[in-house]
Coordinates of C-alpha atoms and ligand atoms in Angstrom, one line a residue:
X1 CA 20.2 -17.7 29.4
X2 CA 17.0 -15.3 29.2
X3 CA 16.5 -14.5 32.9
X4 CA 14.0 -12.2 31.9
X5 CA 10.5 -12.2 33.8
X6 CA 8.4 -11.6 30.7
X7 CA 7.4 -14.8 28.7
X8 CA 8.4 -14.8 24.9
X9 CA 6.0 -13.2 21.8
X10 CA 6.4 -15.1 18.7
X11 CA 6.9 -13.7 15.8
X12 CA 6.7 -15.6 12.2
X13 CA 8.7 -14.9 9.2
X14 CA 12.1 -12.9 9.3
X15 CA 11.5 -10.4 6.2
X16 CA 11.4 -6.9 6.4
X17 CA 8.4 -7.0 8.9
X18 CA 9.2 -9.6 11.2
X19 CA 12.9 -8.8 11.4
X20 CA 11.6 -4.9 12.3
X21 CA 8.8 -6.3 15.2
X22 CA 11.4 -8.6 16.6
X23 CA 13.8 -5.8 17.1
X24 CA 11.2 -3.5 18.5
X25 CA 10.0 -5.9 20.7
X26 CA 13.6 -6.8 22.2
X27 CA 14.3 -3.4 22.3
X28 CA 11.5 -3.4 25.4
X29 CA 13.1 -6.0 27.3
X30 CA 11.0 -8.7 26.3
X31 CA 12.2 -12.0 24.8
X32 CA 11.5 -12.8 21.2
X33 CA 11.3 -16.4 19.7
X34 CA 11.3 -15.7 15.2
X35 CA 10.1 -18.2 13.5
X36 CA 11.6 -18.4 9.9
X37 CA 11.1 -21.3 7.3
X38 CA 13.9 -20.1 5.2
X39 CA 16.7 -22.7 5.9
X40 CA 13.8 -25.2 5.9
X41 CA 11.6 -24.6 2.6
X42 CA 12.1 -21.8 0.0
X43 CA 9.4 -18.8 -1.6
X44 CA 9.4 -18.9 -5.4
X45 CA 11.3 -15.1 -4.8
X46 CA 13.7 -15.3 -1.8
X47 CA 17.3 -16.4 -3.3
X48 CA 19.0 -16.8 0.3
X49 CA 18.4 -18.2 4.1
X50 CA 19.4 -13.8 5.3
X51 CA 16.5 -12.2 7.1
X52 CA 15.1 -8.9 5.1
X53 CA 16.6 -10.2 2.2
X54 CA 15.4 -8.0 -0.4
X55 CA 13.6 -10.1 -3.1
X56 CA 13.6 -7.2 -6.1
X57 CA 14.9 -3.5 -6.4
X58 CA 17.3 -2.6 -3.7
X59 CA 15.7 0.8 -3.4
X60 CA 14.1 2.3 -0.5
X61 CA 12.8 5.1 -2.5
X62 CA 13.1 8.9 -1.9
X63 CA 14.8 9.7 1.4
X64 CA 13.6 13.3 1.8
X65 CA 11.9 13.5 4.8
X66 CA 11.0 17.4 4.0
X67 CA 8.9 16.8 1.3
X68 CA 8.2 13.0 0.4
X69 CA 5.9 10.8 2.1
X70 CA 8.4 8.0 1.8
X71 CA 11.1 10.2 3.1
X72 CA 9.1 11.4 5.8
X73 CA 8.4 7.5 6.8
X74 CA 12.1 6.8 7.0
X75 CA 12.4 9.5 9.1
X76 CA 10.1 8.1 11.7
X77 CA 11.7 5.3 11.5
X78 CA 14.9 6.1 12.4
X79 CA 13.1 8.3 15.4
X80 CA 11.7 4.7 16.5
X81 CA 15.1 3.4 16.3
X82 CA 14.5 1.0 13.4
X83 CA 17.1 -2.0 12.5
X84 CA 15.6 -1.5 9.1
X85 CA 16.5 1.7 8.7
X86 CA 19.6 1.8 10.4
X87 CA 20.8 -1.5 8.9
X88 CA 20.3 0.5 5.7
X89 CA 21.7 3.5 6.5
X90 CA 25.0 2.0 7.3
X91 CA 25.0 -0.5 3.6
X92 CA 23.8 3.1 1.7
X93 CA 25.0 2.6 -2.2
X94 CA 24.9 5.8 -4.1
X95 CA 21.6 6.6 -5.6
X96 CA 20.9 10.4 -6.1
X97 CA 17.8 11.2 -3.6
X98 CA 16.9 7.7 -3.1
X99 CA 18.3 5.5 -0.5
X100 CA 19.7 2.3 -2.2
X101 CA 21.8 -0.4 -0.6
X102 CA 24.0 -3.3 -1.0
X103 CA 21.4 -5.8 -0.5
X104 CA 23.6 -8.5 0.6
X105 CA 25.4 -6.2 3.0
X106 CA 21.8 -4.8 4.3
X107 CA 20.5 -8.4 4.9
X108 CA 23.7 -9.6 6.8
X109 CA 23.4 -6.5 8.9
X110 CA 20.1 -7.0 10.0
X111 CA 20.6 -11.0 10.1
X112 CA 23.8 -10.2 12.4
X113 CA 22.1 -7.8 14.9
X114 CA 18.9 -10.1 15.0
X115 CA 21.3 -13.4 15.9
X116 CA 23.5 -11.4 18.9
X117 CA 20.4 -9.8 20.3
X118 CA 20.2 -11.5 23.7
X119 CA 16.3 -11.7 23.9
X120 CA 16.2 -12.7 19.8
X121 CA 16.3 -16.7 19.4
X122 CA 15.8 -17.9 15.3
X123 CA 14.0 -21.1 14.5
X124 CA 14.4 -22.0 11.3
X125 CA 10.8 -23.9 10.6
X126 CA 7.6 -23.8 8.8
X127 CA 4.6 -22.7 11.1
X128 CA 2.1 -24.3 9.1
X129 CA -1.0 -23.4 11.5
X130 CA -2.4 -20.3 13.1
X131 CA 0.3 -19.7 16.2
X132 CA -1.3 -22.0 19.0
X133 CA -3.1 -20.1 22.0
X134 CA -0.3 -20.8 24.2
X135 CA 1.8 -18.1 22.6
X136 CA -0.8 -15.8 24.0
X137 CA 0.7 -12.9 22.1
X138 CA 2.6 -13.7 18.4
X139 CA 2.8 -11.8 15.1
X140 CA 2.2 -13.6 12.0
X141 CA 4.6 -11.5 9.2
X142 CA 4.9 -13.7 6.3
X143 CA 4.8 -11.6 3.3
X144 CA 3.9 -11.6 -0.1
X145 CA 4.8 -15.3 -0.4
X146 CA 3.1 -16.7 2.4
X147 CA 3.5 -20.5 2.8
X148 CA 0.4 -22.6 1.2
X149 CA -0.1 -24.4 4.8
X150 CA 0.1 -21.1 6.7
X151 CA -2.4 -19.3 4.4
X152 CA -4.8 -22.3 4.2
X153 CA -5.0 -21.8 8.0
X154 CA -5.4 -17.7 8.1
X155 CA -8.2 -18.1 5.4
X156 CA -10.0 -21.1 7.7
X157 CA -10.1 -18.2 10.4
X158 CA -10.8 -15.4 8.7
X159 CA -13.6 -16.7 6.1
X160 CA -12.5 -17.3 2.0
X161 CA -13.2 -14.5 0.7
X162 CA -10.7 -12.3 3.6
X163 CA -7.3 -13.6 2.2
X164 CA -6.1 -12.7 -1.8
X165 CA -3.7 -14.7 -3.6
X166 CA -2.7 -11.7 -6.2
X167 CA -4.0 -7.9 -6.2
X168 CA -5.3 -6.0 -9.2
X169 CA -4.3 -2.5 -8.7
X170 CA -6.0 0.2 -10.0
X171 CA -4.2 3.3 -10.3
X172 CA -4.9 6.0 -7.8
X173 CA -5.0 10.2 -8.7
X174 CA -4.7 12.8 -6.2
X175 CA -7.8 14.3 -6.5
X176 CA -6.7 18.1 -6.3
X177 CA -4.4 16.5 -9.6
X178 CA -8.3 16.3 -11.2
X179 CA -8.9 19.4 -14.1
X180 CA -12.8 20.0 -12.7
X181 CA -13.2 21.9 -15.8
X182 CA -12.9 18.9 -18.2
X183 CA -14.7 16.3 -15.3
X184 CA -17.5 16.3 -13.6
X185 CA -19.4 14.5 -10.9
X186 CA -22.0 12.1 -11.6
X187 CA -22.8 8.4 -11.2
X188 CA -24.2 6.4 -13.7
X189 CA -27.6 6.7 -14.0
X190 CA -27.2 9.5 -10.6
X191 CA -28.2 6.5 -8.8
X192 CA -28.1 6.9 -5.3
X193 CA -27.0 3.7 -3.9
X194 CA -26.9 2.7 -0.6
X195 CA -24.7 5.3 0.9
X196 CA -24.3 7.3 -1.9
X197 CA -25.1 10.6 -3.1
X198 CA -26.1 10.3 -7.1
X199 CA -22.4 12.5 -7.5
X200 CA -20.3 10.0 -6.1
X201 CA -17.5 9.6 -10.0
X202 CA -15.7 12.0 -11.3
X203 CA -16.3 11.2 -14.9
X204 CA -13.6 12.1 -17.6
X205 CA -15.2 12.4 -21.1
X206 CA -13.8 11.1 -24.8
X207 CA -14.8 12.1 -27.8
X208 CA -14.1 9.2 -30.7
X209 CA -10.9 10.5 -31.8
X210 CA -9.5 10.5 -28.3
X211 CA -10.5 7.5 -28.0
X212 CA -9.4 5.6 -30.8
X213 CA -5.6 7.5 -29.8
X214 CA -6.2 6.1 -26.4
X215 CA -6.8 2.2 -27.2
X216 CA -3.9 3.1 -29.9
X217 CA -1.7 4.2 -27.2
X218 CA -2.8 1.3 -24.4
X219 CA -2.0 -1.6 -27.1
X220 CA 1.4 0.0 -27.9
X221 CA 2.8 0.3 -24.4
X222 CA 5.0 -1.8 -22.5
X223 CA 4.0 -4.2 -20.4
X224 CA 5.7 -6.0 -17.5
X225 CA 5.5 -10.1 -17.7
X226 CA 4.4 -12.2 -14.9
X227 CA 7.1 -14.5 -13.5
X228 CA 6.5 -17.8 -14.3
X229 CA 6.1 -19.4 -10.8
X230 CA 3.0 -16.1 -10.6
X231 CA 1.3 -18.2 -13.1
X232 CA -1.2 -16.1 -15.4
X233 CA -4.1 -14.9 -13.1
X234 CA -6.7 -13.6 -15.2
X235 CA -10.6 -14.0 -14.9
X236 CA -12.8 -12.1 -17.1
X237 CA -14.2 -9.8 -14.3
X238 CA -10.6 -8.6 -13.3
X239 CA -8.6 -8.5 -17.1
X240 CA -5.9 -5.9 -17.6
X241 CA -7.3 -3.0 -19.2
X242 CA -4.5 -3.5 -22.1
X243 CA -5.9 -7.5 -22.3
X244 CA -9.5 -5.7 -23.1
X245 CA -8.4 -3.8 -25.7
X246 CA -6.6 -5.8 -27.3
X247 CA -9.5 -8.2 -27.8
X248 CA -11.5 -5.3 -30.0
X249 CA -11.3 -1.5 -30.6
X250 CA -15.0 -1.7 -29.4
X251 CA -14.6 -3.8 -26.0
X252 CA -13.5 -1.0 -23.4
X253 CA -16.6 1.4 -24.5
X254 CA -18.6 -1.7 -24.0
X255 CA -16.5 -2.1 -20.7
X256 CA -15.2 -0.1 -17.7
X257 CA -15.1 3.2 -20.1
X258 CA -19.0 3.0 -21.3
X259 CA -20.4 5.9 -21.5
X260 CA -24.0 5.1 -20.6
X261 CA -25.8 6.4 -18.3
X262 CA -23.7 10.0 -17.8
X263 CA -24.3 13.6 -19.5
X264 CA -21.6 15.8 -19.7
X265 CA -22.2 18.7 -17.3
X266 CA -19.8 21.1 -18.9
X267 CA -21.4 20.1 -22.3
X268 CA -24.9 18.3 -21.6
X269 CA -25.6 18.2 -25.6
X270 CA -23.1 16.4 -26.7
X271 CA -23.1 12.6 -25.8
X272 CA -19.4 12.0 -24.6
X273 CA -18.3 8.8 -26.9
X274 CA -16.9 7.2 -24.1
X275 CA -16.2 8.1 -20.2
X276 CA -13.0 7.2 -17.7
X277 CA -14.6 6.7 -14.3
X278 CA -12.8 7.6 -10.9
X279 CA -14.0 6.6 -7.7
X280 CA -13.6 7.8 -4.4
X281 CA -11.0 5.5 -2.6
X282 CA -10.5 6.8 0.9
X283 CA -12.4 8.5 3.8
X284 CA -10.3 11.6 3.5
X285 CA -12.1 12.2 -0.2
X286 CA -8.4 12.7 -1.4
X287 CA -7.8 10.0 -3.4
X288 CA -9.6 8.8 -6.3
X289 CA -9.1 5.0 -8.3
X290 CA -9.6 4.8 -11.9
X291 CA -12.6 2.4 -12.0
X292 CA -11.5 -1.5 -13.9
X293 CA -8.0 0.0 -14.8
X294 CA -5.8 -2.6 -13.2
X295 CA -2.9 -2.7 -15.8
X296 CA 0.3 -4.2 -16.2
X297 CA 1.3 -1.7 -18.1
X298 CA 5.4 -0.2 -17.2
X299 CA 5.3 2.5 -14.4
X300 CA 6.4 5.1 -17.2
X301 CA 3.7 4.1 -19.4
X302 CA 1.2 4.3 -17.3
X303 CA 1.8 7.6 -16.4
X304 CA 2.6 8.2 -20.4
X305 CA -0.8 6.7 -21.3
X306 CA -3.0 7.7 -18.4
X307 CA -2.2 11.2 -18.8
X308 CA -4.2 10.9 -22.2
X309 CA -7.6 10.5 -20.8
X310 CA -8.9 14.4 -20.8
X311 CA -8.8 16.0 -17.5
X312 CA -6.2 13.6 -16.1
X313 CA -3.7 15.4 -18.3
X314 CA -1.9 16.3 -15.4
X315 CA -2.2 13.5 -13.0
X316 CA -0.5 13.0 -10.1
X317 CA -0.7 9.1 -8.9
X318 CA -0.8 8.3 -5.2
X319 CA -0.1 4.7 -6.7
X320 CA 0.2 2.7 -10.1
X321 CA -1.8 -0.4 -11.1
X322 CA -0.1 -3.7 -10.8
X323 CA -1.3 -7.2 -11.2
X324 CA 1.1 -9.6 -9.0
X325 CA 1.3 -12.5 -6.8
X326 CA 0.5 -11.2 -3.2
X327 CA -1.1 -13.1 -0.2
X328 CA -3.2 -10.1 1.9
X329 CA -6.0 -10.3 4.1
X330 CA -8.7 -8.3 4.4
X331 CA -7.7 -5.9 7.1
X332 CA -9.5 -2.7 7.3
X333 CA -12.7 -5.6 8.5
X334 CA -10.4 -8.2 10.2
X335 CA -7.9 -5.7 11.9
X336 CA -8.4 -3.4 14.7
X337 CA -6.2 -0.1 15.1
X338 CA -3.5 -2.0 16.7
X339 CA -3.0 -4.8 14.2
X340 CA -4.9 -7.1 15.9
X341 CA -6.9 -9.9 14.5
X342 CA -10.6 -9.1 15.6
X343 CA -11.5 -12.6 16.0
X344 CA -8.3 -13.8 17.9
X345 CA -7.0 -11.4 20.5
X346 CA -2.8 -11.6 20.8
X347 CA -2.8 -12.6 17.3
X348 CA -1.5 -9.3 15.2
X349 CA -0.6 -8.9 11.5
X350 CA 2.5 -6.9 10.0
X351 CA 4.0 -6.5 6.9
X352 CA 3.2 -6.6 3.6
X353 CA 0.1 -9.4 4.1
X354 CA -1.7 -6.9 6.2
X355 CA -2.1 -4.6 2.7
X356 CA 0.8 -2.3 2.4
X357 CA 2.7 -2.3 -0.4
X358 CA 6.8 -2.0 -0.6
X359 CA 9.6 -3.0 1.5
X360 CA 9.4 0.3 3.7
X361 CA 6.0 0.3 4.3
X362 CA 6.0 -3.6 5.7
X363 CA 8.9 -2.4 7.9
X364 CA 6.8 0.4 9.2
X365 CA 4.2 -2.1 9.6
X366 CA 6.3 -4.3 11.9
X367 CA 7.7 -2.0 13.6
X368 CA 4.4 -0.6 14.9
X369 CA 3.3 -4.6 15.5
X370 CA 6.2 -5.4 17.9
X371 CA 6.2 -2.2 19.6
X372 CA 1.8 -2.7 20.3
X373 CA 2.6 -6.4 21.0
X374 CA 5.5 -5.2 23.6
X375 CA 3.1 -2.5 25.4
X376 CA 0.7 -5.5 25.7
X377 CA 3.3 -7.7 27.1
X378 CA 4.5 -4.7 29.7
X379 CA 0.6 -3.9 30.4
X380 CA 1.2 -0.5 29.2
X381 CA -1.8 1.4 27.1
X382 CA -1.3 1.1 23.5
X383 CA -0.8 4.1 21.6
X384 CA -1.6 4.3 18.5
X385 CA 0.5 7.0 16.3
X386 CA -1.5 10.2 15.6
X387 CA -3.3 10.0 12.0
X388 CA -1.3 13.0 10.8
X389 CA 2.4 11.1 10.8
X390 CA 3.6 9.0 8.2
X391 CA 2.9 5.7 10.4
X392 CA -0.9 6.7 11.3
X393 CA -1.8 7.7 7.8
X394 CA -0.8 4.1 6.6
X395 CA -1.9 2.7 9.9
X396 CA -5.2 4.1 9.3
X397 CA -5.5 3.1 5.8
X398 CA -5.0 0.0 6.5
X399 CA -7.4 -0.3 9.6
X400 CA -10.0 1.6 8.2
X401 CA -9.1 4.6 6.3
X402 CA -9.9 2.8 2.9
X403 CA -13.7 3.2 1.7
X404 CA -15.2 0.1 1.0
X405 CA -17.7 0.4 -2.4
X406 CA -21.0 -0.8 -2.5
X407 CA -21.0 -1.8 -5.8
X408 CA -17.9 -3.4 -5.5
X409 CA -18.2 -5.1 -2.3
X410 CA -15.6 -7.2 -0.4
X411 CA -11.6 -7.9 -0.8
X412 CA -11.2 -6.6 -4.3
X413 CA -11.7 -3.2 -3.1
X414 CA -9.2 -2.6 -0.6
X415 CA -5.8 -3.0 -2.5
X416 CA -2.0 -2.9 -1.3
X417 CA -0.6 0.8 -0.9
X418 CA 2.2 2.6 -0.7
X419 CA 3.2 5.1 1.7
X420 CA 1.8 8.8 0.2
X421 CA 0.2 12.3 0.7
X422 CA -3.1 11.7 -0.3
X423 CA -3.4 9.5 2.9
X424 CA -2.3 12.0 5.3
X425 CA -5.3 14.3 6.5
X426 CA -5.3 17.7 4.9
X427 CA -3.5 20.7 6.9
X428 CA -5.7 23.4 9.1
X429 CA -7.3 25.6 7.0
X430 CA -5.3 28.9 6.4
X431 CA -1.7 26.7 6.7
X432 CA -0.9 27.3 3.6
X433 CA 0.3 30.9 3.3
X434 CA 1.5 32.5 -0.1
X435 CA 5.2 33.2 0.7
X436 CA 6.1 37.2 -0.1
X437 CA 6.7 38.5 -3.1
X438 CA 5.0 35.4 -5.1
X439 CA 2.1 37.0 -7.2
X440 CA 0.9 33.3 -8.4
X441 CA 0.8 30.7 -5.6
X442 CA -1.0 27.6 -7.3
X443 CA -0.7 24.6 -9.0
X444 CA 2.4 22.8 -8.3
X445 CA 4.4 26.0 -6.4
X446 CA 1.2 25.4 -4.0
X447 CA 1.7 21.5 -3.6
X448 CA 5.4 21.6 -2.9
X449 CA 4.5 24.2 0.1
X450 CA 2.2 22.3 1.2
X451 CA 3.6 18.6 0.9
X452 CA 6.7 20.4 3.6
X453 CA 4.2 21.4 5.8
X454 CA 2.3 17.8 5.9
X455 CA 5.9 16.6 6.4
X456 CA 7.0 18.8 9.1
X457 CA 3.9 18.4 10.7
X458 CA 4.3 14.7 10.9
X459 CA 7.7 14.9 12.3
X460 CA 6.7 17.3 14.9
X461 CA 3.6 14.5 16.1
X462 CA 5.6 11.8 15.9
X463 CA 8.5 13.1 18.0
X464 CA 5.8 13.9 20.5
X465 CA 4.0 10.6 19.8
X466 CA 7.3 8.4 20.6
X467 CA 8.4 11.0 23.6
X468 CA 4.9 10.0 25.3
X469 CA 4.1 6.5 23.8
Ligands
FAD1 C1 8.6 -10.9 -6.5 C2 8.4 -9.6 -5.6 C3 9.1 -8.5 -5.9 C4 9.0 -7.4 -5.1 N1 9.7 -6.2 -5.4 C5 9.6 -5.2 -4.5 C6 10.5 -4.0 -4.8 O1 11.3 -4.0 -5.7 N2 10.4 -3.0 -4.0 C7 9.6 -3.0 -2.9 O2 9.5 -2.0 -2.2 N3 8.7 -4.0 -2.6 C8 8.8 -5.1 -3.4 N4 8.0 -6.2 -3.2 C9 6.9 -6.1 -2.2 C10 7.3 -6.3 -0.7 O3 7.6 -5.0 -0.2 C11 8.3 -7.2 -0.3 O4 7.8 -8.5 -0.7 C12 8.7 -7.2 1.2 O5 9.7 -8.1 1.3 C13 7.5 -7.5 2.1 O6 8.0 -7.6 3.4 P1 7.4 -8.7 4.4 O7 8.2 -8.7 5.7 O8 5.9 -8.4 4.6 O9 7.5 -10.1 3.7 P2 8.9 -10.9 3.4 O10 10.0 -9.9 3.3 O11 8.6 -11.7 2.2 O12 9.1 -11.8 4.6 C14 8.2 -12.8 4.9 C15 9.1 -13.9 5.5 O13 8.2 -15.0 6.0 C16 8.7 -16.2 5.7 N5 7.6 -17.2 5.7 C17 6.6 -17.3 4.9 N6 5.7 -18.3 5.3 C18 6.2 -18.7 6.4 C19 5.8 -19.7 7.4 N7 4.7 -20.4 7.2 N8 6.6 -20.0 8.5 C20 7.7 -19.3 8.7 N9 8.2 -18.4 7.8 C21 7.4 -18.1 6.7 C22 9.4 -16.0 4.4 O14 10.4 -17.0 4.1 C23 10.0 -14.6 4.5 O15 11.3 -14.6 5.0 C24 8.1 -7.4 -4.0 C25 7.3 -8.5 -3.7 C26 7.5 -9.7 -4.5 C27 6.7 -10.9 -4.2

C-alpha cells in the first residue's frame, strides 16, 4: 500500500518515453499511476503487450560518448540513472560501436522493473481524452502511433493545424559540411521578407549535364515502401522529390530546384540551369535543410545521390529525409522549456509525439518530463539542463531552437530530429587548438577535435547540471 504523502502523476503510454518518466518520477519518491492501452487495443506497429517494446531496429546507435552526439546522450542518461539505458546495457547484443540489444530481453527488463516498483501501478486502458484536471500533473507519451481518440482530443486543444499525422523530412547538412566556393548566398529574387535579409539560401548551382546525371541518379535509387497500414500519404505540395522526377525530366527545374530568380555569385554570367536550395533550419545558423527534398529514398542513397548536387559533395547530414506515419505536435509554439503544454498547465509532453525522432531521443525526452513533473510535485524549481549537453540541445530544439520560415509557415516546418552536433551551440572561440606537430589542422582532422570537445563539454555540464538540479 502507497503510504506516500504525495498524490500520483499520471503518465500515458508505456513506450520508451513513458516507461523512462515513470521511472524518473518513482525514483523521487512520488507515486506513479501508467496508463497503457496495450493489453486492451493494439498500434498497427507494436507486436506485444511489454513496455519499450521496440517496434523496428534494435539499435541504439553509436555508444561513444567521446565523440558522438548519440553516444554522448546515452551517457547522460546513464548519469540520470535511466531504466532505458540501464535495461539496455544489461540485454547488450554485439554490435561493433553501436549498442544493440535483445529486444525481447530489453522490454522484459524494463516491463519487470516498472511492475515491482512500489510507487509504479500499470493500467492497462485506452485514455481516449486529454487527462482530466483532476490529475493536476500527468504526461501524455504516446508515440508515433498515438490512438485516433487520444489525438482527436490533443488536436481539439491545441488547434488543427498543431498535431501531424506523418512528417516529410527534408534532409539536413552541417553547414560548415557546405563548399562556399561552389555556393553562395542569395534568396530568390534577394527578397527581403519579413525577417529576412535578401541572403538568407545557400544556393547550389547545376549546369544541364549535372543535372540530367542527377534526375538519372534520383530515378535509379532505392526507395523504402510505406507499410501498408501507413497508407500512401502524398499531396502535390509535399511529393517525394524521386515521385517529381519521375513524372518528367523537366518537373524538378520547374519545381523546388528552379533556377529563377538567382545569379551565380561566383560566376554571375552564366545562368546556372538549375539551383539546390538550402535553408537555414535552426537558431544556431548551423544547420541547413535542403528546400522540398523530402525523399524516401534508402539512407545510403541519399547520401549516394545528395552528394551529387555541386558543393554538397562532401555533405555531412545532421539528419536524412523520411516520409512516415508519425503523430507530433507542434511544440516549439505549444511547449514551454519544461514540456509543458502552454495552454494547459500540469499537462507535459514526452517522447517521440513532442518532435524527436528515434528511440533514444524519446527516452531522453521522458526522462526529462518525469523528472520536471517530479520537481513540480516536490515544489522544487525546475531546472532545465544547460543548452550545451546532449539533453538541452534537443530540449531546446524542440522548445524553440528550430526557426520557423516565413514562407513556409506553420507545422510543416518544424520536423522530427535526431539527437546531433549541429544542435549543440558552437565551443568558445579559440577551443579549438591545433595539437603539436600537425602542420594541416582542417577539414575533417578539425571536426573530430572539435566534436570531443562538444562532447566533453557536455559531460562536464551535465554532471554539474544533475549534482545541482
Ligand atoms: C513503424 C516504426 C518504426 C520505427 N523504427 C525505429 C527504429 O528502427 N529506430 C528508432 O530509433 N526509432 C524508430 N521509430 C521511431 C520511434 O523512436 C519509436 O516509435 C519510439 O518507440 C518512440 O517512443 P515513444 O515512447 O514516444 O512511443 P512508443 O514507444 O510508441 O510508446 C507509446 C505508447 O503509448 C501507447 N498508447 C498510444 N495511445 C495510447 C492511449 N490513447 N492510451 C494509452 N496508451 C496509448 C502505445 O501502445 C505505446 O505503448 C519507429 C517508429 C515507427 C512508427
Amino acid at each position: 500500500m502507497n503510504t506516500n504523502s504525495f498524490s500520483p502523476i499520471h503518465v500515458v503510454g508505456g513506450g520508451l518515453a513513458g516507461s523512462e518518466a515513470a521511472w524518473q518520477i518513482a525514483s523521487a519518491g512520488i507515486p506513479v499511476i501508467l496508463h497503457e492501452m496495450r493489453g486492451v487495443r493494439g498500434t498497427d506497429a507494436h507486436k506485444t503487450d511489454g513496455l519499450a517494446e521496440l517496434v523496428c531496429s534494435n539499435s541504439f546507435r553509436s555508444d561513444d560518448a567521446t565523440s558522438n552526439a548519440v553516444g554522448v546522450i546515452h551517457a547522460e542518461m546513464r548519469l540520470a540513472g535511466s531504466l532505458i539505458m540501464a535495461s539496455a546495457d544489461r540485454n547488450q547484443v554485439p554490435a561493433g560501436g553501436a549498442l544493440a540489444v535483445d529486444r525481447d530481453g530489453f522490454s522484459e527488463a524494463v516491463t519487470e522493473a516498472i511492475e515491482k516498483h512500489p510507487l509504479i501501478t500499470i493500467v492497462r486502458e485506452e485514455i481516449q481524452g486529454l487527462p482530466p484536471r483532476e490529475w493536476d500533473l500527468a504526461i501524455i507519451a504516446t508515440g508515433p502511433l498515438t490512438s485516433p481518440a487520444l489525438a482527436a482530443a490533443i488536436q481539439s486543444e491545441t488547434g488543427e493545424d498543431q498535431l501531424a499525422f506523418f512528417d516529410a523530412i527534408a534532409p539536413i547538412v552541417h553547414r560548415d559540411s557546405i563548399d562556399m566556393d561552389i555556393c553562395w548566398y542569395q534568396s530568390r529574387y534577394d527578397k527581403i521578407g519579413p525577417g529576412g535579409t535578401g541572403k538568407d539560401y545557400i544556393n547550389c548551382p547545376m549546369d544541364e549535364a549535372q543535372y540530367n546525371a542527377f534526375v538519372d541518379a534520383l530515378i535509379a535509387a532505392d526507395t523504402v515502401g510505406f507499410k501498408e497500414w501507413e497508407g500512401t500519404p502524398y499531396f502535390d505540395g509535399c511529393l517525394p522529390i524521386e515521385v517529381m522526377a519521375e513524372r518528367g525530366r523537366e518537373t524538378l527545374r520547374h519545381g523546388p530546384m528552379k533556377p529563377m530568380g538567382l545569379t551565380n555569385a561566383h560566376n554571375p554570367t552564366v545562368k546556372p540551369y538549375a539551383v539546390v536550395q538550402l535553408r537555414q533550419d535552426n537558431a544556431l545558423g548551423t544547420l541547413y535543410n535542403m528546400v522540398g527534398f523530402q525523399t524516401k529514398l534508402k539512407y545510403g542513397a541519399q547520401v549516394d545521390v545528395f552528394r551529387l548536387i555541386p558543393g554538397l559533395q562532401n555533405a555531412e547530414f545532421a539528419r536524412l529525409g523520411g516520409l512516415h506515419r508519425n503523430t507530433y505536435i507542434h511544440s516549439p509554439v505549444l511547449l514551454d522549456r519544461t514540456l509543458t503544454l502552454k495552454s494547459r498547465p500540469g499537462l507535459r509532453f514526452a517522447g517521440q509525439i513532442t518532435g524527436c525522432e528515434g528511440y533514444v531521443e524519446s527516452a531522453a525526452i521522458g526522462l526529462l518530463a518525469g523528472r520536471f513533473a517530479a520537481a513540480e510535485r516536490k515544489g522544487e524549481p525546475l531546472v532545465a539542463p544547460p543548452v550545451t549537453t546532449a539533453f538541452g540541445s534537443l530540449l531546446g530544439h524542440i522548445t524553440g531552437g528550430h526557426l520557423v520560415s516565413e514562407d513556409e509557415p506553420g507545422r510543416r516546418s518544424f520536423q522530427p530530429m535526431n539527437i546531433n552536433f549541429g544542435l549543440f551551440p558552437e565551443l568558445e572561440p579559440g577551443s579549438i587548438v591545433r595539437p603539436e606537430g600537425v602542420k594541416r589542422f582542417r577539414g575533417k582532422d578539425k571536426t573530430a577535435v572539435k566534436r570531443q570537445l562538444l562532447s566533453a563539454r557536455a559531460l562536464r555540464d551535465c554532471t554539474s547540471w544533475l549534482g545541482r538540479e
